[in-house]
PDB file of C-alpha atoms in Angstrom:
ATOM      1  CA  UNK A  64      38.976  45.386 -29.056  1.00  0.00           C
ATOM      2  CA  UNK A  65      38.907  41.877 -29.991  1.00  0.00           C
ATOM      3  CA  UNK A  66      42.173  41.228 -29.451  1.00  0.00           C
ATOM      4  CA  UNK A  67      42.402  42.340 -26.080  1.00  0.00           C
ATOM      5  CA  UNK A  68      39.110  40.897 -25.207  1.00  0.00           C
ATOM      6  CA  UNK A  69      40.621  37.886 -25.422  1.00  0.00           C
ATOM      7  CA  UNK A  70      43.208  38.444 -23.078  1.00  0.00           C
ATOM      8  CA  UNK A  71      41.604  41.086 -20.641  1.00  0.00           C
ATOM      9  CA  UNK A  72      38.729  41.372 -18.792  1.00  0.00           C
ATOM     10  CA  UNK A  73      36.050  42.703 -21.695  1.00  0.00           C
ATOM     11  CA  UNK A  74      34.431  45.151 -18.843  1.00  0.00           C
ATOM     12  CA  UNK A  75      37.923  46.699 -18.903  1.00  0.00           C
ATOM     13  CA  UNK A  76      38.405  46.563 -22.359  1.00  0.00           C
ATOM     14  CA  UNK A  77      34.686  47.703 -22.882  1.00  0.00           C
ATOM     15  CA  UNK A  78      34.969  50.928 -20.993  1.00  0.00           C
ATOM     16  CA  UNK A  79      38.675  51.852 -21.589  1.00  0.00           C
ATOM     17  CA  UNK A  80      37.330  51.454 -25.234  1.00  0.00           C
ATOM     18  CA  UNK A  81      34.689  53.786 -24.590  1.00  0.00           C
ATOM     19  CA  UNK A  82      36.603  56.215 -22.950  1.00  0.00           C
ATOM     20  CA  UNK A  83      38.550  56.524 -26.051  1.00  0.00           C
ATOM     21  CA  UNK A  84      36.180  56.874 -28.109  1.00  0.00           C
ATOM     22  CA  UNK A  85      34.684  59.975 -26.288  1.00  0.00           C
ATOM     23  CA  UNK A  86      37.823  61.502 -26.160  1.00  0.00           C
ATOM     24  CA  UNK A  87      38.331  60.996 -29.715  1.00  0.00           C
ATOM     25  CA  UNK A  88      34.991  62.301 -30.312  1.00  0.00           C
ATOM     26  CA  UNK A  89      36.003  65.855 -28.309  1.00  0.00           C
ATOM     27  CA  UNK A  90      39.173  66.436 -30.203  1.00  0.00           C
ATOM     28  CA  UNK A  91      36.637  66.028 -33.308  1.00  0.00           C
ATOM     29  CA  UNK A  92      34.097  68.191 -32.323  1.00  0.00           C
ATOM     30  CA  UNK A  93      37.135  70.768 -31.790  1.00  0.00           C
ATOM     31  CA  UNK A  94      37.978  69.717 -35.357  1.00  0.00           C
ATOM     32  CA  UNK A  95      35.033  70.413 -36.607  1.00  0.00           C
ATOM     33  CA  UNK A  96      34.692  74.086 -35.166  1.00  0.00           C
ATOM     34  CA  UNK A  97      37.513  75.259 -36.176  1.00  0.00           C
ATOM     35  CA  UNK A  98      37.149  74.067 -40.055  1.00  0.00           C
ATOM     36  CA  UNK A  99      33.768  75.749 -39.753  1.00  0.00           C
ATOM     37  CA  UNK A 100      35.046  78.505 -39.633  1.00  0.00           C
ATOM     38  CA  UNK A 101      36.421  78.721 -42.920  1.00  0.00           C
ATOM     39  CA  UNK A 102      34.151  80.409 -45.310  1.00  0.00           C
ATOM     40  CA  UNK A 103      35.249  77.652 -47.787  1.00  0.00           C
ATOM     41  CA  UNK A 104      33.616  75.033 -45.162  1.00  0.00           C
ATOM     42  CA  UNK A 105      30.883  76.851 -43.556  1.00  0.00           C
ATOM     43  CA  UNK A 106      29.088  76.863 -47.399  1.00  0.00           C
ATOM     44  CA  UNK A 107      27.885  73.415 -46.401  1.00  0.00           C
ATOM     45  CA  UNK A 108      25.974  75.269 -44.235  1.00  0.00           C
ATOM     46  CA  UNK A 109      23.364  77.264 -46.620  1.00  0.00           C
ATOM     47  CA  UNK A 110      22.696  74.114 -48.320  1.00  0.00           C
ATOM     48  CA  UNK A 111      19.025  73.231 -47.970  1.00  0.00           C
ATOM     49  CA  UNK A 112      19.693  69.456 -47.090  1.00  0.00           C
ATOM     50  CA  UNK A 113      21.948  70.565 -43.580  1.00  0.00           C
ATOM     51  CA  UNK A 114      19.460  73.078 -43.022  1.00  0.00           C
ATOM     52  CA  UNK A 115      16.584  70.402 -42.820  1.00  0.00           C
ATOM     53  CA  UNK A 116      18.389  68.375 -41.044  1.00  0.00           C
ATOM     54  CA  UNK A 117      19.813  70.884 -38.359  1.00  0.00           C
ATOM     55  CA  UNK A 118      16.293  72.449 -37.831  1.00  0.00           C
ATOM     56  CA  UNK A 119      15.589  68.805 -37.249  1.00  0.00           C
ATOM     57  CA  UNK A 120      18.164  67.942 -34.581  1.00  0.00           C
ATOM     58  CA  UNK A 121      17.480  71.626 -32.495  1.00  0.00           C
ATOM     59  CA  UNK A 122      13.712  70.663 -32.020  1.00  0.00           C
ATOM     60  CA  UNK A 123      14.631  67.284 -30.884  1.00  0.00           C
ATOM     61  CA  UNK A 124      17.853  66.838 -29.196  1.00  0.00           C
ATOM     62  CA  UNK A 125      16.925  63.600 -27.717  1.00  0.00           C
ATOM     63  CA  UNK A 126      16.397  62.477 -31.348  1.00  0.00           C
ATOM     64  CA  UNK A 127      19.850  63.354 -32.183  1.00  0.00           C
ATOM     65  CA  UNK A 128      20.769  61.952 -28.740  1.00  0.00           C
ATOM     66  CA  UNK A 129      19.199  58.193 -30.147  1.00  0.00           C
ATOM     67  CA  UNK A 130      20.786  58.425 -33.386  1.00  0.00           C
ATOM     68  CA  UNK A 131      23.765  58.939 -32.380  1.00  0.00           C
ATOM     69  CA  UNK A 132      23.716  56.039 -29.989  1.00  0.00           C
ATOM     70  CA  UNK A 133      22.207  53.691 -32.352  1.00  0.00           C
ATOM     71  CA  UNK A 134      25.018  54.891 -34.630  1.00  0.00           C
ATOM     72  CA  UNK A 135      27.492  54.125 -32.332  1.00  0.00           C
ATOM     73  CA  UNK A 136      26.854  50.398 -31.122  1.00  0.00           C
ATOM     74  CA  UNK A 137      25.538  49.603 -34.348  1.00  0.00           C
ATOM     75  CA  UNK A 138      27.753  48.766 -37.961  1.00  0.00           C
ATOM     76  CA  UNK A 139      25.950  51.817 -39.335  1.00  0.00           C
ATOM     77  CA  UNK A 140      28.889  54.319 -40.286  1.00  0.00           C
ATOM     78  CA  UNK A 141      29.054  56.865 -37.167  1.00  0.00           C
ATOM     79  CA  UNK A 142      31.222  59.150 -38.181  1.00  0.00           C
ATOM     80  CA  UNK A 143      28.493  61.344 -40.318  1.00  0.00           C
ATOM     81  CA  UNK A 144      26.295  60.981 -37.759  1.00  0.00           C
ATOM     82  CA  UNK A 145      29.357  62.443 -35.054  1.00  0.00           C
ATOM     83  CA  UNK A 146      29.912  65.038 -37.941  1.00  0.00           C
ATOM     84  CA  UNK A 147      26.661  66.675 -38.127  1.00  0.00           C
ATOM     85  CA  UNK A 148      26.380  66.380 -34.105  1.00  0.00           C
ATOM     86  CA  UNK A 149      29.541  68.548 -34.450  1.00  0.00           C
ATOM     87  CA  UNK A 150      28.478  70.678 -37.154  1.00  0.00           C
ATOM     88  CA  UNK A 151      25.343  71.964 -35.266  1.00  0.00           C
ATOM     89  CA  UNK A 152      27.134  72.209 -32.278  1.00  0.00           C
ATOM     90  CA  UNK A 153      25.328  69.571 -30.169  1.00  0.00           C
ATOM     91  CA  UNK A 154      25.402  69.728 -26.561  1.00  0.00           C
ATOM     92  CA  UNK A 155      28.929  68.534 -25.634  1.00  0.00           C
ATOM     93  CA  UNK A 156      28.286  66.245 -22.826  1.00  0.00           C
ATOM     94  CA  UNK A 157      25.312  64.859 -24.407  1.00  0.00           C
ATOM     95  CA  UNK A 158      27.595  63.677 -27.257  1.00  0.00           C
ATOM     96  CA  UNK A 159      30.117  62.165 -25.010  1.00  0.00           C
ATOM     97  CA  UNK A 160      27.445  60.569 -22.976  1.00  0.00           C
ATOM     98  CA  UNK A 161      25.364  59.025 -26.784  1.00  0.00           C
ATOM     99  CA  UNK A 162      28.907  58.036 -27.837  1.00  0.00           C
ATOM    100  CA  UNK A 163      29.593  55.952 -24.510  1.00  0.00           C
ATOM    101  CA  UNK A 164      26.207  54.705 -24.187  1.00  0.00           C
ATOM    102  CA  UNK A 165      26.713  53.242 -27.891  1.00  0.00           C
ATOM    103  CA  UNK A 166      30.441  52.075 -28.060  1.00  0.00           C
ATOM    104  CA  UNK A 167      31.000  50.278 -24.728  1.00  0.00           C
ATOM    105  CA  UNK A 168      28.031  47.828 -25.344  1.00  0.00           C
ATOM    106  CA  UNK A 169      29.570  47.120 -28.574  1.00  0.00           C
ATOM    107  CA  UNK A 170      32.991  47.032 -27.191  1.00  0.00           C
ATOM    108  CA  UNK A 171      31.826  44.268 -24.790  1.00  0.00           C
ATOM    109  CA  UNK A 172      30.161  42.501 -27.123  1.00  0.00           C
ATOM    110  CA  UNK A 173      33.055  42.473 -29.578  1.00  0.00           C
ATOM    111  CA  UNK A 174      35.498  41.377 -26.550  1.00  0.00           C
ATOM    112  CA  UNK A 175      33.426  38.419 -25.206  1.00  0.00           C
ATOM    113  CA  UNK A 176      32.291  37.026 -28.912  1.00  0.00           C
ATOM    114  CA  UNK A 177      36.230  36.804 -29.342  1.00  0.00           C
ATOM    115  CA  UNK A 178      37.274  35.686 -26.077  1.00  0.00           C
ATOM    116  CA  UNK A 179      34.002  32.773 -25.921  1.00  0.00           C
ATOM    117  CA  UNK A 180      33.280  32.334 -29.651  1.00  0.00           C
ATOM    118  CA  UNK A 181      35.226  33.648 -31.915  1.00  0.00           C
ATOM    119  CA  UNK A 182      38.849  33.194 -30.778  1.00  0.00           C
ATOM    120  CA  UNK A 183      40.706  34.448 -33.883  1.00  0.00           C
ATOM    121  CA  UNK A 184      43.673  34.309 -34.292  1.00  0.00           C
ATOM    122  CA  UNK A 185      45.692  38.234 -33.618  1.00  0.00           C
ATOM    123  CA  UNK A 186      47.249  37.676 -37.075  1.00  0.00           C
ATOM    124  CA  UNK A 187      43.620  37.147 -38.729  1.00  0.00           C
ATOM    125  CA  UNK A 188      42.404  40.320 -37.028  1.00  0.00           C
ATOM    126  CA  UNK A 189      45.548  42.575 -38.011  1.00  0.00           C
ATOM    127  CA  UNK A 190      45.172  40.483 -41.191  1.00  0.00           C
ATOM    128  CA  UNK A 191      41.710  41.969 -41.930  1.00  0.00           C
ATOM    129  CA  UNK A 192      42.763  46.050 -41.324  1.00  0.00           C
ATOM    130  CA  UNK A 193      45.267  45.148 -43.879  1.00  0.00           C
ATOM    131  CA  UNK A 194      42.635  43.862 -46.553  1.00  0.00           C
ATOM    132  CA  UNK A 195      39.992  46.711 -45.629  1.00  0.00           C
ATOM    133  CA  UNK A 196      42.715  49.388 -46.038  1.00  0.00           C
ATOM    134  CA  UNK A 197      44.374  47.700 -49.292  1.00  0.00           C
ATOM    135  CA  UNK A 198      40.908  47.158 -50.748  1.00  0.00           C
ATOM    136  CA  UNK A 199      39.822  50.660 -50.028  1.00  0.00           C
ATOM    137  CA  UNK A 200      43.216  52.107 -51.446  1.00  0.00           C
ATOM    138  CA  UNK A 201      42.471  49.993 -54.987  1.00  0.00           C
ATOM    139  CA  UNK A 202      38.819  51.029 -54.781  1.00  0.00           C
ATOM    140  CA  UNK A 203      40.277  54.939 -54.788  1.00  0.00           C
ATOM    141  CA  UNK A 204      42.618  54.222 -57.716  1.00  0.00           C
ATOM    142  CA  UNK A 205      40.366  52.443 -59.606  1.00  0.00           C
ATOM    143  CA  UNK A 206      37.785  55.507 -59.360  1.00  0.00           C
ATOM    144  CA  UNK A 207      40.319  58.302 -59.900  1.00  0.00           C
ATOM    145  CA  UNK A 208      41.632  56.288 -62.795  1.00  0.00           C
ATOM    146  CA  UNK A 209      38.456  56.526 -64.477  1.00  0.00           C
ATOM    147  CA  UNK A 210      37.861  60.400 -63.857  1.00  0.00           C
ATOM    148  CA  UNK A 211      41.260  61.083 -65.326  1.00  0.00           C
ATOM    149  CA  UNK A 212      39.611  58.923 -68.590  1.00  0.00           C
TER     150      UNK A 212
END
């Protein structure tokens, strides 16, 4: 996002950004359907804590509806959030509607910090999914190496 802010118009960028990121969010909430139906997965289910919260989020949808667009245009991790909007089979269109609500703001802020601000370098950015993903790999070793202690 921040690398084509920089060299596109961030409205663009913003809302082809968030257009992904709804589709991405249907082809998980297919996802997430299907693997419920494995009896394996669906145990998650009968736990108390999803029960709580899934009572929670079918009184108040509009709750669900705020957290997930907090969630979204926020650093917060998403994903669980999107997960348990799958898992208790949230209004479709609702969730595609929290999850653009959420990301393009973000996406447009991202674009014009880099294109007014910012202005990093493309070899930083691709430079810092390297590091996460390298840093996350060693984190993983390091903790399966000391389970196998």
């Amino acid at each position: 996002v921040m690398l084509y802010g920089q060299k596109f118009n961030p409205v663009l960028v913003a809302i082809l950004g968030g257009i992904g990121s709804c589709i991405s969010g249907l082809i998980d909430y297919t996802l997430v359907t299907v693997a419920f139906r494995y009896d394996k997965i669906a145990r998650i289910k009968t736990t108390r804590t999803y029960q709580y919260v899934e009572q929670f989020f079918r009184k108040s949808p509009l709750t669900l509806f705020a957290i997930l667009v907090i969630a979204a245009f926020t650093p917060i991790p998403f994903e669980p959030v999107k997960l348990l909007a799958c898992a208790t089979q949230y209004n479709r269109i609702r969730l595609v509607l929290a999850i653009f609500v959420g990301r393009v703001p973000r996406y447009f802020l991202l674009a014009v910090l880099q294109r007014e601000l910012l202005m990093i370098p493309g070899k930083y950015l691709y430079g810092s999914i390297i590091a996460l993903v390298a840093i996350e790999a060693i984190r993983r070793t390091l903790k399966r190496s000391r389970y196998e202690e």
